[in-house]
mmCIF file of C-alpha atoms in Angstrom:
data_model
loop_
_atom_site.group_PDB
_atom_site.id
_atom_site.type_symbol
_atom_site.label_atom_id
_atom_site.label_comp_id
_atom_site.label_asym_id
_atom_site.label_seq_id
_atom_site.Cartn_x
_atom_site.Cartn_y
_atom_site.Cartn_z
ATOM 1 C CA MET A 1 100.128 121.300 77.931
ATOM 2 C CA ALA A 2 101.942 123.970 76.693
ATOM 3 C CA LEU A 3 103.987 125.372 79.589
ATOM 4 C CA ASP A 4 105.178 120.895 80.283
ATOM 5 C CA ASP A 5 106.212 120.829 76.694
ATOM 6 C CA VAL A 6 108.295 124.339 76.554
ATOM 7 C CA THR A 7 109.642 122.709 79.569
ATOM 8 C CA ALA A 8 110.429 119.331 77.975
ATOM 9 C CA ARG A 9 112.105 120.978 75.353
ATOM 10 C CA LEU A 10 113.782 123.170 77.251
ATOM 11 C CA GLU A 11 115.333 120.048 80.146
ATOM 12 C CA ARG A 12 116.067 117.810 76.299
ATOM 13 C CA ILE A 13 118.216 120.564 75.087
ATOM 14 C CA THR A 14 120.235 121.775 77.413
ATOM 15 C CA LYS A 15 120.774 118.055 78.819
ATOM 16 C CA ALA A 16 121.976 117.449 74.691
ATOM 17 C CA LEU A 17 123.915 120.205 74.663
ATOM 18 C CA GLU A 18 126.288 119.827 78.515
ATOM 19 C CA GLU A 19 126.211 115.823 76.560
ATOM 20 C CA ALA A 20 128.396 116.990 73.601
ATOM 21 C CA GLY A 21 130.328 119.631 75.674
ATOM 22 C CA VAL A 22 128.860 122.354 73.758
ATOM 23 C CA ALA A 23 129.018 126.510 75.586
ATOM 24 C CA TYR A 24 125.940 127.318 75.579
ATOM 25 C CA ALA A 25 123.477 129.851 78.224
ATOM 26 C CA LEU A 26 119.623 130.072 78.525
ATOM 27 C CA VAL A 27 118.940 134.248 77.453
ATOM 28 C CA GLY A 28 115.018 135.976 77.303
ATOM 29 C CA GLY A 29 112.567 134.442 79.516
ATOM 30 C CA GLN A 30 113.777 131.741 80.683
ATOM 31 C CA ALA A 31 116.677 133.109 82.373
ATOM 32 C CA VAL A 32 114.471 136.316 83.289
ATOM 33 C CA ALA A 33 112.284 132.655 85.818
ATOM 34 C CA ILE A 34 115.900 131.244 86.768
ATOM 35 C CA TRP A 35 117.361 133.823 87.697
ATOM 36 C CA VAL A 36 113.845 135.247 89.122
ATOM 37 C CA ALA A 37 113.214 131.626 90.798
ATOM 38 C CA THR A 38 116.701 132.580 92.767
ATOM 39 C CA ARG A 39 114.936 134.941 95.024
ATOM 40 C CA ASP A 40 111.096 133.816 95.282
ATOM 41 C CA PRO A 41 109.697 130.547 93.278
ATOM 42 C CA ALA A 42 106.406 131.764 93.786
ATOM 43 C CA ALA A 43 106.795 135.367 91.511
ATOM 44 C CA VAL A 44 108.593 133.504 88.306
ATOM 45 C CA ARG A 45 105.938 133.957 85.106
ATOM 46 C CA THR A 46 106.354 131.815 82.398
ATOM 47 C CA THR A 47 107.690 132.060 79.246
ATOM 48 C CA LYS A 48 106.426 129.604 75.918
ATOM 49 C CA ASP A 49 109.914 129.555 74.149
ATOM 50 C CA VAL A 50 113.810 128.461 74.713
ATOM 51 C CA ASP A 51 116.523 131.267 73.835
ATOM 52 C CA ILE A 52 119.866 129.818 73.849
ATOM 53 C CA LEU A 53 123.283 132.228 73.052
ATOM 54 C CA LEU A 54 125.883 129.551 72.029
ATOM 55 C CA ASN A 55 129.444 130.772 70.289
ATOM 56 C CA ARG A 56 129.336 130.684 66.502
ATOM 57 C CA GLN A 57 131.999 128.715 66.027
ATOM 58 C CA ASP A 58 129.924 125.877 67.563
ATOM 59 C CA LEU A 59 127.596 125.455 65.468
ATOM 60 C CA ALA A 60 128.142 122.200 64.293
ATOM 61 C CA PRO A 61 129.145 120.421 67.370
ATOM 62 C CA ALA A 62 125.823 122.295 68.083
ATOM 63 C CA ARG A 63 123.662 121.542 65.200
ATOM 64 C CA ALA A 64 124.920 117.530 66.450
ATOM 65 C CA ALA A 65 123.629 117.789 70.002
ATOM 66 C CA ALA A 66 120.292 119.199 68.871
ATOM 67 C CA LEU A 67 119.220 116.402 65.953
ATOM 68 C CA ALA A 68 120.162 113.873 69.153
ATOM 69 C CA ALA A 69 117.179 115.821 70.890
ATOM 70 C CA ASP A 70 114.866 114.877 68.107
ATOM 71 C CA MET A 71 116.090 118.403 66.958
ATOM 72 C CA GLU A 72 116.816 120.683 63.316
ATOM 73 C CA TYR A 73 118.746 123.409 62.314
ATOM 74 C CA PHE A 74 116.997 125.688 60.338
ATOM 75 C CA GLU A 75 117.300 129.401 59.802
ATOM 76 C CA ALA A 76 114.722 131.695 58.803
ATOM 77 C CA MET A 77 115.682 135.536 57.906
ATOM 78 C CA GLY A 78 119.039 135.353 59.934
ATOM 79 C CA VAL A 79 117.260 133.867 62.922
ATOM 80 C CA GLY A 80 118.992 129.984 63.390
ATOM 81 C CA MET A 81 116.662 127.438 65.329
ATOM 82 C CA PHE A 82 116.418 124.814 66.360
ATOM 83 C CA LEU A 83 112.969 122.783 65.729
ATOM 84 C CA GLU A 84 111.081 120.319 66.900
ATOM 85 C CA LYS A 85 111.429 116.823 64.076
ATOM 86 C CA SER A 86 107.718 115.930 64.756
ATOM 87 C CA ASP A 87 106.681 119.514 64.568
ATOM 88 C CA PRO A 88 108.758 122.311 62.336
ATOM 89 C CA ASN A 89 106.395 124.785 63.806
ATOM 90 C CA PRO A 90 109.163 128.261 64.186
ATOM 91 C CA ARG A 91 106.923 129.286 67.111
ATOM 92 C CA LYS A 92 107.557 126.061 69.529
ATOM 93 C CA ALA A 93 111.949 126.194 67.452
ATOM 94 C CA VAL A 94 114.782 127.416 70.321
ATOM 95 C CA HIS A 95 115.624 130.165 69.105
ATOM 96 C CA LEU A 96 119.979 130.901 68.793
ATOM 97 C CA LEU A 97 121.188 133.598 69.727
ATOM 98 C CA TRP A 98 125.223 134.486 69.268
ATOM 99 C CA ALA A 99 127.274 135.222 71.624
ATOM 100 C CA GLY A 100 129.758 138.411 71.683
ATOM 101 C CA GLU A 101 126.940 139.000 68.556
ATOM 102 C CA LYS A 102 124.907 142.084 68.258
ATOM 103 C CA VAL A 103 121.231 140.743 68.090
ATOM 104 C CA ARG A 104 120.811 143.555 65.994
ATOM 105 C CA PRO A 105 122.500 145.411 64.116
ATOM 106 C CA GLU A 106 120.714 149.113 65.941
ATOM 107 C CA TYR A 107 121.676 147.660 68.965
ATOM 108 C CA PRO A 108 124.733 149.646 70.121
ATOM 109 C CA LEU A 109 126.535 146.641 71.779
ATOM 110 C CA PRO A 110 127.401 143.040 71.298
ATOM 111 C CA SER A 111 125.445 140.221 72.851
ATOM 112 C CA PRO A 112 127.499 138.287 76.297
ATOM 113 C CA THR A 113 129.347 135.849 76.085
ATOM 114 C CA VAL A 114 128.819 132.042 76.840
ATOM 115 C CA ASP A 115 131.744 132.408 79.168
ATOM 116 C CA LYS A 116 129.618 135.040 81.228
ATOM 117 C CA SER A 117 127.659 132.301 82.207
ATOM 118 C CA GLU A 118 126.089 130.634 86.241
ATOM 119 C CA MET A 119 124.338 127.419 86.459
ATOM 120 C CA LEU A 120 122.123 128.623 88.935
ATOM 121 C CA GLU A 121 120.140 124.695 88.394
ATOM 122 C CA PRO A 122 121.744 121.628 87.887
ATOM 123 C CA GLY A 123 122.980 120.930 83.757
ATOM 124 C CA LYS A 124 121.712 124.622 82.881
ATOM 125 C CA HIS A 125 123.679 127.107 82.511
ATOM 126 C CA VAL A 126 122.613 130.708 82.329
ATOM 127 C CA VAL A 127 123.384 134.442 81.822
ATOM 128 C CA SER A 128 124.798 136.139 84.699
ATOM 129 C CA LEU A 129 122.870 138.818 85.491
ATOM 130 C CA ALA A 130 124.442 142.182 84.427
ATOM 131 C CA GLY A 131 124.342 140.247 80.380
ATOM 132 C CA LEU A 132 120.900 139.474 81.086
ATOM 133 C CA VAL A 133 120.096 142.921 82.006
ATOM 134 C CA LEU A 134 122.270 144.269 78.822
ATOM 135 C CA MET A 135 119.796 142.542 76.563
ATOM 136 C CA LYS A 136 117.165 143.212 78.008
ATOM 137 C CA LEU A 137 117.930 146.847 78.053
ATOM 138 C CA MET A 138 118.798 146.668 74.476
ATOM 139 C CA SER A 139 115.774 144.727 73.464
ATOM 140 C CA ASN A 140 113.113 146.710 74.828
ATOM 141 C CA ARG A 141 110.120 145.610 74.253
ATOM 142 C CA ASP A 142 106.810 145.092 76.559
ATOM 143 C CA GLN A 143 108.188 142.051 77.117
ATOM 144 C CA ASP A 144 111.769 143.096 78.261
ATOM 145 C CA ARG A 145 110.335 145.593 80.178
ATOM 146 C CA VAL A 146 108.041 143.573 81.715
ATOM 147 C CA HIS A 147 111.341 140.795 82.915
ATOM 148 C CA LEU A 148 113.018 143.372 84.214
ATOM 149 C CA ARG A 149 110.694 144.909 86.308
ATOM 150 C CA ASP A 150 110.095 141.283 86.889
ATOM 151 C CA LEU A 151 113.768 141.218 88.298
ATOM 152 C CA ILE A 152 113.630 144.533 90.200
ATOM 153 C CA GLU A 153 110.735 143.512 92.261
ATOM 154 C CA VAL A 154 112.473 140.183 93.563
ATOM 155 C CA GLY A 155 115.713 142.744 94.776
ATOM 156 C CA LEU A 156 118.035 141.001 92.242
ATOM 157 C CA VAL A 157 118.281 144.739 89.696
ATOM 158 C CA GLY A 158 118.357 147.609 90.689
ATOM 159 C CA ARG A 159 120.372 150.998 91.462
ATOM 160 C CA ASN A 160 124.091 149.496 91.566
ATOM 161 C CA MET A 161 124.048 148.263 87.969
ATOM 162 C CA ILE A 162 123.012 152.120 86.480
ATOM 163 C CA ALA A 163 127.238 152.949 86.584
ATOM 164 C CA SER A 164 128.248 150.327 84.439
ATOM 165 C CA LEU A 165 126.005 150.938 81.544
ATOM 166 C CA ILE A 166 126.004 153.865 79.131
ATOM 167 C CA PRO A 167 123.972 156.607 79.095
ATOM 168 C CA GLU A 168 121.621 154.951 76.523
ATOM 169 C CA LEU A 169 120.525 151.362 78.316
ATOM 170 C CA ALA A 170 122.270 153.718 81.332
ATOM 171 C CA ALA A 171 118.903 155.815 81.270
ATOM 172 C CA ARG A 172 116.002 152.702 80.260
ATOM 173 C CA LEU A 173 117.191 151.274 83.723
ATOM 174 C CA ASP A 174 116.685 155.014 86.445
ATOM 175 C CA ALA A 175 113.143 154.687 84.288
ATOM 176 C CA LEU A 176 112.035 151.465 85.210
ATOM 177 C CA LEU A 177 113.725 151.716 88.369
ATOM 178 C CA THR A 178 111.497 155.189 88.859
ATOM 179 C CA GLU A 179 108.817 153.718 87.979
ATOM 180 C CA ALA A 180 109.047 150.726 91.151
ATOM 181 C CA GLY A 181 110.023 153.313 93.503
ATOM 182 C CA ARG A 182 113.627 152.497 94.087
#
């Protein structure tokens, strides 16, 4: 049931943003799942939330689009999100990240821009693979490393990506690839 809710929320917000002409890119676990599915649908992991990369200047039209999808904008501790009007629980929110800005001040690089996205499924813009890997390496939480291992396992991420990364992130990716025997 919860997975169905996440899928419905994802479908509603992407459709609303598409119809409103708001540039966006899926990031996080949903983006990983869509990328992994391009190689091995059986390897897709479920994820409990929806994360979207937006241009900060597009917040007003994005809010209007979300409202049309029965979601309202809310901000808590500097994190923007769209909450379900019928159940405004932050755990069930669509979380917003700002394109071209650092997610956290200590991150070495900003998030990718939304123009670095691909349409891997109809009606869903997904951040580029390089951008997704960069975001996962910067976050570097357990769940991010699991997502990176999934991308490595299906052959989407390899040693060829290391050269394009700053040393700190290259070392993280190298460790994951070594661990995977690649």
